[in-house]
Short mmCIF file of C-alpha atoms in Angstrom, two decimals:
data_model
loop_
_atom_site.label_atom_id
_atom_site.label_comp_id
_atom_site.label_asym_id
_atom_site.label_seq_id
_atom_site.Cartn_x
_atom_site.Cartn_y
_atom_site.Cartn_z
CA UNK A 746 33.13 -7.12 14.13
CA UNK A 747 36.48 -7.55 12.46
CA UNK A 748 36.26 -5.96 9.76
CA UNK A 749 34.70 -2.74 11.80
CA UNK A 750 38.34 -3.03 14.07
CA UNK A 751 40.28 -3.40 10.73
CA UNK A 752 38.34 -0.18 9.39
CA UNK A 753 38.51 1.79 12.75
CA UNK A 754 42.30 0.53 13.48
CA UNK A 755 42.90 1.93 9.62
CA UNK A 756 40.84 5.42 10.25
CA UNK A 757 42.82 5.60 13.50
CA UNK A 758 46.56 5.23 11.88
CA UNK A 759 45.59 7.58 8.47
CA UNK A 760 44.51 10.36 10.90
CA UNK A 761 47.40 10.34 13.44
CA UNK A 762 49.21 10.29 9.89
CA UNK A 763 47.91 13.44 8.38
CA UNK A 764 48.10 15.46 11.70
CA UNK A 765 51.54 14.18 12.29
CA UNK A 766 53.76 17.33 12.41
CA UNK A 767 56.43 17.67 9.45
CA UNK A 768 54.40 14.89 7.70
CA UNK A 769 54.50 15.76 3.48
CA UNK A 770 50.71 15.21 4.14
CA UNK A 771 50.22 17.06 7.38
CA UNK A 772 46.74 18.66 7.94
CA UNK A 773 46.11 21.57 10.60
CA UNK A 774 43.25 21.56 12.62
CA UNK A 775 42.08 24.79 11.65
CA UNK A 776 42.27 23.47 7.81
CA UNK A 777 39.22 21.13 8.59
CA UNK A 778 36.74 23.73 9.58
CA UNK A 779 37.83 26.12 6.32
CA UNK A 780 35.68 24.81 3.51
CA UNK A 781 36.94 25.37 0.18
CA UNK A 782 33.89 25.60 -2.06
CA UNK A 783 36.13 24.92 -5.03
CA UNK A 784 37.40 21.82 -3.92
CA UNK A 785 33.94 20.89 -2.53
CA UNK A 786 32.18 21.39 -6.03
CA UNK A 787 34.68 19.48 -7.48
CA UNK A 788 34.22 16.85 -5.00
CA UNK A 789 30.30 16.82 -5.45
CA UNK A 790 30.78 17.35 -9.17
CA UNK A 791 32.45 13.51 -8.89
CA UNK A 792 31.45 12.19 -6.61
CA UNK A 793 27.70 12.33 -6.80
CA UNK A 794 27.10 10.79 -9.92
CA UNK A 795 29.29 7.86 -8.85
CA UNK A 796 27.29 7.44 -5.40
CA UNK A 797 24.21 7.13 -7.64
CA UNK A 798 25.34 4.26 -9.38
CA UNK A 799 26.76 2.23 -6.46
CA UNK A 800 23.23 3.16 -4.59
CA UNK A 801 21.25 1.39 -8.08
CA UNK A 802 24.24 -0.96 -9.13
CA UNK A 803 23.72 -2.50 -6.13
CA UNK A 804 20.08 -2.41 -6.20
CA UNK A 805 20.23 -4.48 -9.38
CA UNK A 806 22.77 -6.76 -8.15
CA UNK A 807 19.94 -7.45 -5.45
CA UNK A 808 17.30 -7.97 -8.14
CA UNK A 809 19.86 -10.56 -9.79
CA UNK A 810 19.50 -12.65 -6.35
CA UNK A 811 16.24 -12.36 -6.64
CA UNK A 812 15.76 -14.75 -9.41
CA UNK A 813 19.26 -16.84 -8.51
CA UNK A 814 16.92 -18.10 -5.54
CA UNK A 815 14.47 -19.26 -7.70
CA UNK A 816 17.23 -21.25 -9.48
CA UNK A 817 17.33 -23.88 -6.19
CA UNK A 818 19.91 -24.28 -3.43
CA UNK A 819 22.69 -25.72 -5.32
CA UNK A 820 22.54 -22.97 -7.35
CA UNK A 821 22.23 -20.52 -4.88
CA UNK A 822 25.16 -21.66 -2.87
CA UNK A 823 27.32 -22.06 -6.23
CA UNK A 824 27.23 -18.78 -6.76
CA UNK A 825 27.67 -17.40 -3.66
CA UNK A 826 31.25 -19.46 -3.14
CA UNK A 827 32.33 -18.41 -6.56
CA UNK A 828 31.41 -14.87 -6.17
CA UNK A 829 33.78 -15.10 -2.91
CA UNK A 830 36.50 -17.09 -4.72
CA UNK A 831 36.36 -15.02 -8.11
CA UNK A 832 37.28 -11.60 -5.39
CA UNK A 833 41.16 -13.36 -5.00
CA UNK A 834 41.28 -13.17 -8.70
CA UNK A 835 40.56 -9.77 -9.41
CA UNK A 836 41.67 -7.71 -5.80
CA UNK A 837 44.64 -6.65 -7.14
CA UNK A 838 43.35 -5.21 -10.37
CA UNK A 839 41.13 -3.27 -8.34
CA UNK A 840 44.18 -1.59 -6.02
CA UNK A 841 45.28 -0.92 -9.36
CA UNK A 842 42.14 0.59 -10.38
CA UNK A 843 42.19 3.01 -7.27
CA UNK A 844 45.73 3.64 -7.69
CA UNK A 845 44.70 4.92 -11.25
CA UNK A 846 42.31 7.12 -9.47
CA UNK A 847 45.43 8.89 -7.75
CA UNK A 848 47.82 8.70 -10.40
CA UNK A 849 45.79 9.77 -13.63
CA UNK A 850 43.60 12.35 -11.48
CA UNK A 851 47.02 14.36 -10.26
CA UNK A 852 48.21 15.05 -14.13
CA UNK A 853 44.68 15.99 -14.96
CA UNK A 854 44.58 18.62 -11.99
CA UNK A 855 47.89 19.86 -13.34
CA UNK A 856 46.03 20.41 -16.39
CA UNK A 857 48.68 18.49 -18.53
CA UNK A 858 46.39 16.48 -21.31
CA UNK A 859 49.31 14.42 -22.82
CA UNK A 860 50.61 13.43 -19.19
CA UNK A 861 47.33 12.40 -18.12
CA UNK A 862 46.53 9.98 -20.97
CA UNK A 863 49.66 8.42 -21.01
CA UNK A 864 49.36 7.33 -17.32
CA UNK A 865 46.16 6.19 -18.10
CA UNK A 866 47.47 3.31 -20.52
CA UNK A 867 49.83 2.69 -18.15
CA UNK A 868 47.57 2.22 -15.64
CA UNK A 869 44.92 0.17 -17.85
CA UNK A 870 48.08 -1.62 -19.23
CA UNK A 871 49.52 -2.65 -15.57
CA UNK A 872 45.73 -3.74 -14.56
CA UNK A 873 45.64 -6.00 -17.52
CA UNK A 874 49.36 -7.55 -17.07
CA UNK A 875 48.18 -7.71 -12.79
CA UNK A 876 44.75 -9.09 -13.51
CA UNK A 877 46.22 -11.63 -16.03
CA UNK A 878 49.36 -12.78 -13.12
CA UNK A 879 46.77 -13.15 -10.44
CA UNK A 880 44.76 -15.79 -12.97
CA UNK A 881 47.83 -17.98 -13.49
CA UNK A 882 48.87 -17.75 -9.29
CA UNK A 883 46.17 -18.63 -8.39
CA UNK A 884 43.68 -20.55 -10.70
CA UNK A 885 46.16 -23.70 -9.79
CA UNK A 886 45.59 -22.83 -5.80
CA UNK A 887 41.68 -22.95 -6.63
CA UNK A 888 40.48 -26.41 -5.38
CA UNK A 889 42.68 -25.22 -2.21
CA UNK A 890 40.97 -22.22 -1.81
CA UNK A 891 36.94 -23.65 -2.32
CA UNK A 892 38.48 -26.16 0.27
CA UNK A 893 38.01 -22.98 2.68
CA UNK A 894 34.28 -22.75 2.01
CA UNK A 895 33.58 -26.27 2.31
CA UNK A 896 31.37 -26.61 -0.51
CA UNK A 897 29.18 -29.09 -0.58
CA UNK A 898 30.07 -31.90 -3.21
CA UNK A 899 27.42 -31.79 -5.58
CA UNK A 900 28.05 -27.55 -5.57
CA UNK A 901 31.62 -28.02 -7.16
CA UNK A 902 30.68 -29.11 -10.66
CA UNK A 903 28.59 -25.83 -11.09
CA UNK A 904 31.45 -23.58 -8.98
CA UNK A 905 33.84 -24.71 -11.64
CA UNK A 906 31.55 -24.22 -14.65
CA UNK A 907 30.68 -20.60 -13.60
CA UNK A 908 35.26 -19.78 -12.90
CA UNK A 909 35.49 -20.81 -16.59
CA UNK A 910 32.91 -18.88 -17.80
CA UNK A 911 34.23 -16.10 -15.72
CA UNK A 912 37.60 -16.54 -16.39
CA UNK A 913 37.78 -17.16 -20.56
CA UNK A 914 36.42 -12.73 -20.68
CA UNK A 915 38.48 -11.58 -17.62
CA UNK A 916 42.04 -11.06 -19.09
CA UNK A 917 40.81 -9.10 -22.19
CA UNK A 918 37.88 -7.11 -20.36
CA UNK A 919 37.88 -7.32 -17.02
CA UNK A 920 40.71 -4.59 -16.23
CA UNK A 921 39.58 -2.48 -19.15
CA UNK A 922 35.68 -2.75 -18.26
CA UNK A 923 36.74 -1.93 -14.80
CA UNK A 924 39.55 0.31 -14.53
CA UNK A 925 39.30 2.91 -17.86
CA UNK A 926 36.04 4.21 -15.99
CA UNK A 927 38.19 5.12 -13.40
CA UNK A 928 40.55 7.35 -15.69
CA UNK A 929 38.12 8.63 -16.84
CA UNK A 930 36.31 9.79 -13.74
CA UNK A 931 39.35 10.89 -11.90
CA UNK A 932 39.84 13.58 -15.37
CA UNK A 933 36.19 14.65 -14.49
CA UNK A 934 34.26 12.19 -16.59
CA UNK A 935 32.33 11.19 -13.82
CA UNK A 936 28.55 11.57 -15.26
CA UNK A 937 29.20 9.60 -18.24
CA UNK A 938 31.09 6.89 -16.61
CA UNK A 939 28.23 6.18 -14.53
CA UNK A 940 25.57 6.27 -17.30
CA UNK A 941 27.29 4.12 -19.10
CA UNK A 942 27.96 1.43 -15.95
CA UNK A 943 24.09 2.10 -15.11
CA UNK A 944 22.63 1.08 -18.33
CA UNK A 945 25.00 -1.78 -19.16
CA UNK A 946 24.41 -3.04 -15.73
CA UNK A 947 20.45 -2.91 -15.54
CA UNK A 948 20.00 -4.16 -19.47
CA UNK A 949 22.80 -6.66 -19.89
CA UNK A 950 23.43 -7.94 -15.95
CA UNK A 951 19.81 -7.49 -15.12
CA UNK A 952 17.77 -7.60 -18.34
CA UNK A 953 19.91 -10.54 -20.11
CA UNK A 954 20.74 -12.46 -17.31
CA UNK A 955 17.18 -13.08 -16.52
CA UNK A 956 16.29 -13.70 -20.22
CA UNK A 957 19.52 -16.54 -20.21
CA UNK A 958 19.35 -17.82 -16.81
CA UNK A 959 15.88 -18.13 -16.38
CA UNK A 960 13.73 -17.83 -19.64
CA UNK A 961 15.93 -19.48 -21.55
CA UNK A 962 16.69 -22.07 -18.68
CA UNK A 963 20.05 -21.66 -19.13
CA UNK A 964 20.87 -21.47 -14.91
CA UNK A 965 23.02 -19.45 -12.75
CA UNK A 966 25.25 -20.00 -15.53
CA UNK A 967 23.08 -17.35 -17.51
CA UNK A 968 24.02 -15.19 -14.91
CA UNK A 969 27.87 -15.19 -15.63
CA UNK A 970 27.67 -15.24 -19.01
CA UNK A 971 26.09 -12.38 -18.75
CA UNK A 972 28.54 -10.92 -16.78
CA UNK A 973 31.07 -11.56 -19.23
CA UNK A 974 29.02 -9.94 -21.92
CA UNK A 975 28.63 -6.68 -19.94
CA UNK A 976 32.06 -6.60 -19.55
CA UNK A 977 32.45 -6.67 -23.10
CA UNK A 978 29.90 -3.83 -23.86
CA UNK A 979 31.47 -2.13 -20.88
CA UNK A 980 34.69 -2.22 -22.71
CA UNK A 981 34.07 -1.34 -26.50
CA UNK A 982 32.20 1.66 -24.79
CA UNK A 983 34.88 2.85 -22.86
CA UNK A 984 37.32 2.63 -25.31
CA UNK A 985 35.55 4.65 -27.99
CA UNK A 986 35.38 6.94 -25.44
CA UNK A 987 38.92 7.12 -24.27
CA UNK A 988 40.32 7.64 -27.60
CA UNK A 989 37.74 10.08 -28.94
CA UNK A 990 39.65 12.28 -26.19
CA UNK A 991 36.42 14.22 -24.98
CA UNK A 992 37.44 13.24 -21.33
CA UNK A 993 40.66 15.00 -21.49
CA UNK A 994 38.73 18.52 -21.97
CA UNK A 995 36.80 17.82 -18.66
CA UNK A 996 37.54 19.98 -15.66
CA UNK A 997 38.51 18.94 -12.45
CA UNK A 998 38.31 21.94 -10.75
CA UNK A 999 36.48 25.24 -11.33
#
């Protein structure tokens, strides 16, 4: 229920916002029923692929619970806290990863090639530097923070286990794993992004972390690592394909 008011309260002040008269963003009434079937392409063009692989990314994360049940209670509940706890870590590399969105998708509408991939290192760069300052805040403020969840006793020991195997991968691949896709897609890149985030995520998250976690009996902590591992993938594919510079002859528009 509160996060519905939070959303509606949100929806409520961004529309009074836009139809706010002399706003820099201001938006006419008339302008909503006049479709623009460039813009709407475009829109589609991006946005489509990217649906896609939320709709089976989070099928497979499902699948993933699937066999973390079979792993017991402790386990269960283990990962559950630290999936909830691990979120403080990296929420501000993701505002940074939508503010990339904004940012690196403007200079690629303006069809400037140079401007656009130098605000994308930026913005990789400033994830990195963010995601890195948010471990050091608040990896101290952790025992505070699983305090919150009252975990029970015997969970800790495993909570802390799967942080540092989380936490060793996250400063060098986390931000680049996470927020060079979304360069990429905002310069049009969209269908390979989500390939790419699709078949790392069903083979590695899926396909490896069942192999570690439960055929080699490695745990929930076969899980995580591979996590970490997709990341990595994630990353060295990403990169290749940010300096090959393909991405910056994608169209936005048209």
């Amino acid at each position: 229920l509160s996060l519905n008011l939070a959303r509606l309260i949100g929806s409520i002040v961004a529309v009074y916002l836009l139809l706010k008269p002399n706003s820099v963003l201001q938006i006419h009434v008339r302008h909503i029923f006049r479709i623009d079937w460039n813009i709407l392409k475009a829109i589609f063009r991006l946005g489509i692929p990217f649906s896609l692989e939320q709709i089976f990314f989070n099928g497979g994360s499902m699948l993933v619970q699937t066999y973390i049940v079979q792993l017991g209670t402790i386990s269960t509940a283990a990962n559950a806290i630290t999936n909830s706890a691990f979120s403080v870590l990296y929420a501000a590399g993701l505002a940074v990863g939508t503010l990339a969105s904004t940012v690196v998708g403007q200079s690629a509408g303006a069809g400037d090639k140079a401007v656009t991939r130098r605000y994308g290192v930026k913005m990789i760069w400033l994830g990195t530097v963010i995601t890195i300052l948010s471990i050091l805040l608040f990896l101290p403020l952790m025992p505070l923070i699983l305090k919150l969840y009252h975990a029970p006793v015997e969970t800790l020991s495993l909570i802390y286990k799967l942080l540092f195997i989380a936490i060793i991968p996250m400063p060098f691949f986390w931000s680049m794993s996470n927020i060079m896709p979304n360069t990429l897609r905002s310069a049009g890149d969209s269908v390979f992004c989500s390939a790419v985030s699709l078949t790392t995520m069903w083979i590695v998250r899926v396909g490896l972390g069942y192999l570690l976690s439960i055929q080699l009996e490695l745990g929930v902590q076969g899980v995580w690592i591979s996590m970490g591992i997709e990341w990595t993938i994630r990353t060295t594919i990403f990169y290749l394909r940010y300096r090959s510079n393909v991405w910056l002859d994608k169209k936005v528009l048209g």
